[in-house]
Coordinates of C-alpha atoms and ligand atoms in Angstrom, one line a residue:
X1330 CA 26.3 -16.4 31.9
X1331 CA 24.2 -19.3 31.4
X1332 CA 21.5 -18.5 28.6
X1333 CA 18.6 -20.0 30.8
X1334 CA 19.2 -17.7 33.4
X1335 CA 18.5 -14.5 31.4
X1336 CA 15.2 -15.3 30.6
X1337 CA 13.2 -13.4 33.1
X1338 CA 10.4 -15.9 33.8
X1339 CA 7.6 -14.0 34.3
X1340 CA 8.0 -12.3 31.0
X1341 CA 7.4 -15.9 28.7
X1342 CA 5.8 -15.4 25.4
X1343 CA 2.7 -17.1 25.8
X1344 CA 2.5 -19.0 22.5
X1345 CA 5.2 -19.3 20.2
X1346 CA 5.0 -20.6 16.5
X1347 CA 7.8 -21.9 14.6
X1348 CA 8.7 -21.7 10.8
X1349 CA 10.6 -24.6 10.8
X1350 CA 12.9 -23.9 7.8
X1351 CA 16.4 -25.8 5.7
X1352 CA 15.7 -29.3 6.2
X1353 CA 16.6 -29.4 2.2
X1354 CA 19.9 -26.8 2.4
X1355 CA 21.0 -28.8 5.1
X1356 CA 20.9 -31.9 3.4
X1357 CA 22.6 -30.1 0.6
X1358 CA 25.2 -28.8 2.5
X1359 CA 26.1 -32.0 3.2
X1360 CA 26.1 -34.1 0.4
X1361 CA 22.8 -35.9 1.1
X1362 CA 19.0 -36.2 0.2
X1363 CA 16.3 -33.6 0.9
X1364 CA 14.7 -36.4 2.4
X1365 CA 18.0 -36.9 4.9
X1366 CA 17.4 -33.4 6.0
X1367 CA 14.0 -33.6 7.2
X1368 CA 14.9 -37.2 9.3
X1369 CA 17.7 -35.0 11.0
X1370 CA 14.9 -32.7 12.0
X1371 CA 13.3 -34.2 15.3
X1372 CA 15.8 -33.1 17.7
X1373 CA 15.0 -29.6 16.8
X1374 CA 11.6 -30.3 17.6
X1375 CA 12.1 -31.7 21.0
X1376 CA 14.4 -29.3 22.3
X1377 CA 12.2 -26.6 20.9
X1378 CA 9.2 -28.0 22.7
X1379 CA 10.9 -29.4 26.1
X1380 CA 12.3 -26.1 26.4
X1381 CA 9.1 -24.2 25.6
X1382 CA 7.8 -26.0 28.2
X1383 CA 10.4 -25.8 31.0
X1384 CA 10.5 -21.9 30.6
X1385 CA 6.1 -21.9 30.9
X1386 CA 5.7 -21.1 26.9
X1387 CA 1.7 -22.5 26.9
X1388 CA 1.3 -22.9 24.0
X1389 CA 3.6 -23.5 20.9
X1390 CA 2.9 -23.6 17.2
X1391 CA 5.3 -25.8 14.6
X1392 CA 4.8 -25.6 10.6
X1393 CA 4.7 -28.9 9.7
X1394 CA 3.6 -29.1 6.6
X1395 CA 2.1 -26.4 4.4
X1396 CA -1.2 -26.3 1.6
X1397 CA 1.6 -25.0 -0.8
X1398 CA 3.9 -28.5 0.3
X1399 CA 2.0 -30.7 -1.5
X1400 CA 3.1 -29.4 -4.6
X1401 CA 6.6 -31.1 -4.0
X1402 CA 8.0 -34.1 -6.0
X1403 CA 5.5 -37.2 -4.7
X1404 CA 8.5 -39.0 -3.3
X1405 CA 9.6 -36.3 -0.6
X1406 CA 5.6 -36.0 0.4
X1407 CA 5.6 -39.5 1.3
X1408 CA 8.2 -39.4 2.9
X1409 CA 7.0 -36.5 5.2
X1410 CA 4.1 -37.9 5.6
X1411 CA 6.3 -41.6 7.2
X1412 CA 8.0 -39.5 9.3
X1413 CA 4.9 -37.9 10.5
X1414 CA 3.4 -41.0 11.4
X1415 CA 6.8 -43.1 12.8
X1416 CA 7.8 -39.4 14.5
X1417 CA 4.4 -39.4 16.4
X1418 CA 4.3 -42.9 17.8
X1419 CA 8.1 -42.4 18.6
X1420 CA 7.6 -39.1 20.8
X1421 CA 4.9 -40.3 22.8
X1422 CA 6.9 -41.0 26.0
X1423 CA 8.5 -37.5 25.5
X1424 CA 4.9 -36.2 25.0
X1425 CA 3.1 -37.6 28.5
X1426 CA 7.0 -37.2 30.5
X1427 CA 7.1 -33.4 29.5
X1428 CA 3.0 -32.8 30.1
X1429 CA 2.2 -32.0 26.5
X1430 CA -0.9 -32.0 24.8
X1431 CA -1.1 -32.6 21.0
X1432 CA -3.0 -30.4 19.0
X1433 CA -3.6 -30.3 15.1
X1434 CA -4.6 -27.8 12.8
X1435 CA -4.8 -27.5 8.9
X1436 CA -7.0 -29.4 6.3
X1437 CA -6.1 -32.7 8.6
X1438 CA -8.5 -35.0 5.6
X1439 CA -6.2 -34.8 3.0
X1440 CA -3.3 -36.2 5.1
X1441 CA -3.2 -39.7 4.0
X1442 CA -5.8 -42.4 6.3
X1443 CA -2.8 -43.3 8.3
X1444 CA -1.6 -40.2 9.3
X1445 CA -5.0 -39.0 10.6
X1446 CA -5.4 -41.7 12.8
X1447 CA -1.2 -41.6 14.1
X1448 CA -2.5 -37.8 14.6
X1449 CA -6.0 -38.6 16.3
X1450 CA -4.3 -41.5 18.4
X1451 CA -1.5 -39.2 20.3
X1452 CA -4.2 -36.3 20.5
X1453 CA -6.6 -38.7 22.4
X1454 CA -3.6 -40.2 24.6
X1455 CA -2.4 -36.7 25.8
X1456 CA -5.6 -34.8 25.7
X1457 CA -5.3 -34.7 29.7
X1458 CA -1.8 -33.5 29.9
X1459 CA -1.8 -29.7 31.1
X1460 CA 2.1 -28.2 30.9
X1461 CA 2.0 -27.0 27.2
X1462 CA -0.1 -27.5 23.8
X1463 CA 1.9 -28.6 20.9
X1464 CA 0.0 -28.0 17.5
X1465 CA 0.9 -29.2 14.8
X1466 CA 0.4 -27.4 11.6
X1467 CA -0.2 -29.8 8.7
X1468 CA -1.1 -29.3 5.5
X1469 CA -2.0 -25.8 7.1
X1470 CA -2.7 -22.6 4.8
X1471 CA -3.7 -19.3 6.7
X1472 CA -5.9 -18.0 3.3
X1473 CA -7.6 -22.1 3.6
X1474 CA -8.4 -21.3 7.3
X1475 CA -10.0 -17.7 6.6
X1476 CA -11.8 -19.4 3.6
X1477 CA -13.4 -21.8 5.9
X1478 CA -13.8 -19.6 8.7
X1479 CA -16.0 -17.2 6.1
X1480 CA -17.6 -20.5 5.4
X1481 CA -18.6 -21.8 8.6
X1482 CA -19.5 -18.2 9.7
X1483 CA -21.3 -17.4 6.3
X1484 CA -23.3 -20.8 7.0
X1485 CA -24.6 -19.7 10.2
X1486 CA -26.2 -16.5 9.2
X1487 CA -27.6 -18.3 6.5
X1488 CA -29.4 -20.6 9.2
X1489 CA -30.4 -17.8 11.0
X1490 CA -28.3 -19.2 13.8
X1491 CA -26.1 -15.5 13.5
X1492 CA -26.8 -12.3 13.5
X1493 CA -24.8 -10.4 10.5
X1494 CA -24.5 -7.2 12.9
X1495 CA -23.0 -9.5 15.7
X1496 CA -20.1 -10.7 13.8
X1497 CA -16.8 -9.2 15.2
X1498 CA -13.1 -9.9 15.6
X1499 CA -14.1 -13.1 18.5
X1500 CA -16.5 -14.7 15.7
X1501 CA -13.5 -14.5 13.7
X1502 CA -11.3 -15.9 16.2
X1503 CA -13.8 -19.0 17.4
X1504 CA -14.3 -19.7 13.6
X1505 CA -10.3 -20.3 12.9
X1506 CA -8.6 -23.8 13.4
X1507 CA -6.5 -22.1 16.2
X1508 CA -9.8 -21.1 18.1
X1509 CA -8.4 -22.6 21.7
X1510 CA -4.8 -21.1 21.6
X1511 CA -3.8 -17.4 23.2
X1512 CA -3.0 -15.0 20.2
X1513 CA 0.5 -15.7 18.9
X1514 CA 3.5 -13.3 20.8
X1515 CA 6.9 -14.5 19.0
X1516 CA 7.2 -15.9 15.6
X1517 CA 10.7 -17.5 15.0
X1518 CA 11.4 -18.7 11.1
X1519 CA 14.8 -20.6 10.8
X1520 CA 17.2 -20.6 7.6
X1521 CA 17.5 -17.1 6.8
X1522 CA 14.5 -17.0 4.6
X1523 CA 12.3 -13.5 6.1
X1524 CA 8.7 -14.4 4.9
X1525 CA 5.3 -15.7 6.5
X1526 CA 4.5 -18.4 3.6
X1527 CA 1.2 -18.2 4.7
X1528 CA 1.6 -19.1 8.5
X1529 CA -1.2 -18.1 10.9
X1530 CA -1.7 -14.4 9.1
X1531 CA -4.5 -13.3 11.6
X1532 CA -3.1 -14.8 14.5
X1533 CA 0.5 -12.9 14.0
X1534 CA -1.0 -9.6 13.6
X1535 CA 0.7 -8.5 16.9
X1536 CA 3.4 -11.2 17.3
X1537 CA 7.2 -10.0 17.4
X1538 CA 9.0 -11.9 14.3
X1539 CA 12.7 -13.2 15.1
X1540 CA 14.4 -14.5 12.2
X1541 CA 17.9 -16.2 12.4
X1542 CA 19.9 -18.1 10.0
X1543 CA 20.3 -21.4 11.7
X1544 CA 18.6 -24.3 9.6
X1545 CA 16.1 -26.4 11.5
X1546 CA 17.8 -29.3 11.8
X1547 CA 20.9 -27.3 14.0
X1548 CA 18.3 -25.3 15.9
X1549 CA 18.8 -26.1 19.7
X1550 CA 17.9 -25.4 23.0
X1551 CA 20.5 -22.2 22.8
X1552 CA 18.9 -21.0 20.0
X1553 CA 15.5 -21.1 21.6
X1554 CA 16.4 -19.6 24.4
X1555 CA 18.4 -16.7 22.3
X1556 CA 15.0 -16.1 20.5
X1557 CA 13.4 -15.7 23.9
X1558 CA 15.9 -13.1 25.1
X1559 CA 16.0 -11.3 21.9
X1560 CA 11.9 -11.2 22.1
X1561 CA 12.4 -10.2 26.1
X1562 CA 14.5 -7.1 24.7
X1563 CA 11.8 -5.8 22.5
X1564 CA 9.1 -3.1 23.8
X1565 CA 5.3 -4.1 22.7
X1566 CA 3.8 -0.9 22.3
X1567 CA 0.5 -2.3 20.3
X1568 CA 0.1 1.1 18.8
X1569 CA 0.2 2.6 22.2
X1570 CA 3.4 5.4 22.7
X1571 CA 6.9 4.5 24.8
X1572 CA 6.1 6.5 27.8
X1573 CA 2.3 5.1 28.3
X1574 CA 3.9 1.1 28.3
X1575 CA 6.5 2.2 31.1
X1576 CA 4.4 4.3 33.0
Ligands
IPE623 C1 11.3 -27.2 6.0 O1 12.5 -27.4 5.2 C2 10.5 -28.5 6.0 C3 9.2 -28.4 5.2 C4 8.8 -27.3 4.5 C5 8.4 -29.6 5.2 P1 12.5 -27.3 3.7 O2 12.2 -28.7 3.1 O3 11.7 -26.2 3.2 O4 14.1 -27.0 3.4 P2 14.6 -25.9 2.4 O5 13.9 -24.6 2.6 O6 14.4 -26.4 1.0 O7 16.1 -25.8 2.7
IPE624 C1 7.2 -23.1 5.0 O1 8.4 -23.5 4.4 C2 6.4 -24.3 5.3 C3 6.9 -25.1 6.4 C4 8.0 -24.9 7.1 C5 6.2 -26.3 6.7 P1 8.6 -23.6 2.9 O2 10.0 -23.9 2.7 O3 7.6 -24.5 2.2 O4 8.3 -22.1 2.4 P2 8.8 -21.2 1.2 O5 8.5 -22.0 -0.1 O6 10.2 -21.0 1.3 O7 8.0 -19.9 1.3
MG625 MG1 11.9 -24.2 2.9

């Protein structure tokens, strides 16, 4: 039977984030660069995202680029950081024909000058666009977003402009870079690896996690949809027992 049609659609996680993991192993595995690996990686990313869309995902959530990335040899963060920029002039059409809004979050001013403005410039063009929200997670930490949330929030009380008893899961929430998007409900990491690596920490406190050995740059729209079905299969009890989610 048809994948697609298993998916019962009005069961849709409502945002999904994506580890998207091998780019280097899957080079390796064939003879070639790291650097080859990640240029083999935008297909993933639009079939991951059309078919997020098509299915009514609202909102999904790709790992870019992590804090801990910039620690890699200079020669593969430039070249991330190209294929940022060419990948995001490149996509555009896909963007507006599929109805998707860009959306980053991380510490977006230490991507270099021209990255920030290919970034600003496609969030601008598809900021009307209303089917799904792509964000964009680049040179994202979770622990850098709580230390500026406690920050931000910190600063306020200082200014009067909060009350220290008010403060509550919400101010939390409105304080984090992912402020506007629903609370994550699947979490799929490719390449085998089963870890977080400091991905959205708060925002996956409830999320189902689906892990599968298929590197990023094989992952396709069957894939997707099997991480769907898998998450479709799971009960969500949120602490609650079996018998009072059925009843
Ligand atoms: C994911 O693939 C892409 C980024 C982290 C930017 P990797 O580059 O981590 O590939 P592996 O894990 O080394 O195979
Ligand atoms: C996580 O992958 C970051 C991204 C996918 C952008 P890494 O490959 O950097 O994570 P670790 O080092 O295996 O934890
Ligand atoms: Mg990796």
């Amino acid at each position: 039977m048809d994948k697609k049609l298993r998916i019962d659609l009005q069961r849709v996680p409502k945002h999904v984030a994506i580890i998207m993991d091998g780019n280097g192993r899957w080079a390796k595995g064939k003879g070639m660069s790291r650097v080859f690996g990640h240029r083999n990686a935008l297909t993933a990313v639009r079939e991951s995202v059309e078919t997020a869309a098509q299915i009514g995902v609202e909102a999904i959530t790709l790992y870019a680029f992590s804090t801990e990335n910039w620690k890699r040899p200079k020669l593969e963060v430039d070249a991330l950081m190209s294929l940022l920029i060419n990948s995001l002039k490149k996509e555009l059409p896909t963007f507006q024909k599929n109805g998707v809004a860009v959306n980053a979050i991380g510490n977006i001013e230490n991507l270099p000058q021209k990255a920030q403005k290919a970034l600003s410039d496609v969030i601008l063009q598809t900021k009307t666009n209303t089917t799904i929200i792509l964000t964009l997670a680049l040179s994202y930490g979770s622990r850098e977003e709580i230390v500026n949330a406690i920050k931000n929030i910190s600063k306020k009380v200082v200014n009067k402009e909060l009350n220290l008893e008010e403060i509550d899961e919400k101010t939390i929430n409105n304080h984090l870079y992912t402020f506007n998007l629903p609370e994550v409900d699947l979490m799929i990491r490719t390449s085998g690896e089963h870890r977080i690596s400091n991905f959205l920490l708060w925002q996956m406190a409830y999320a189902e996690l689906y892990f599968t050995d298929i590197l990023w740059p094989d992952f396709r729209k069957e894939h997707f949809y099997d991480a769907i079905i898998d998450y479709q299969n799971r009960e969500r009890r949120f602490g609650k027992t079996s018998e009072q989610i059925t009843e």
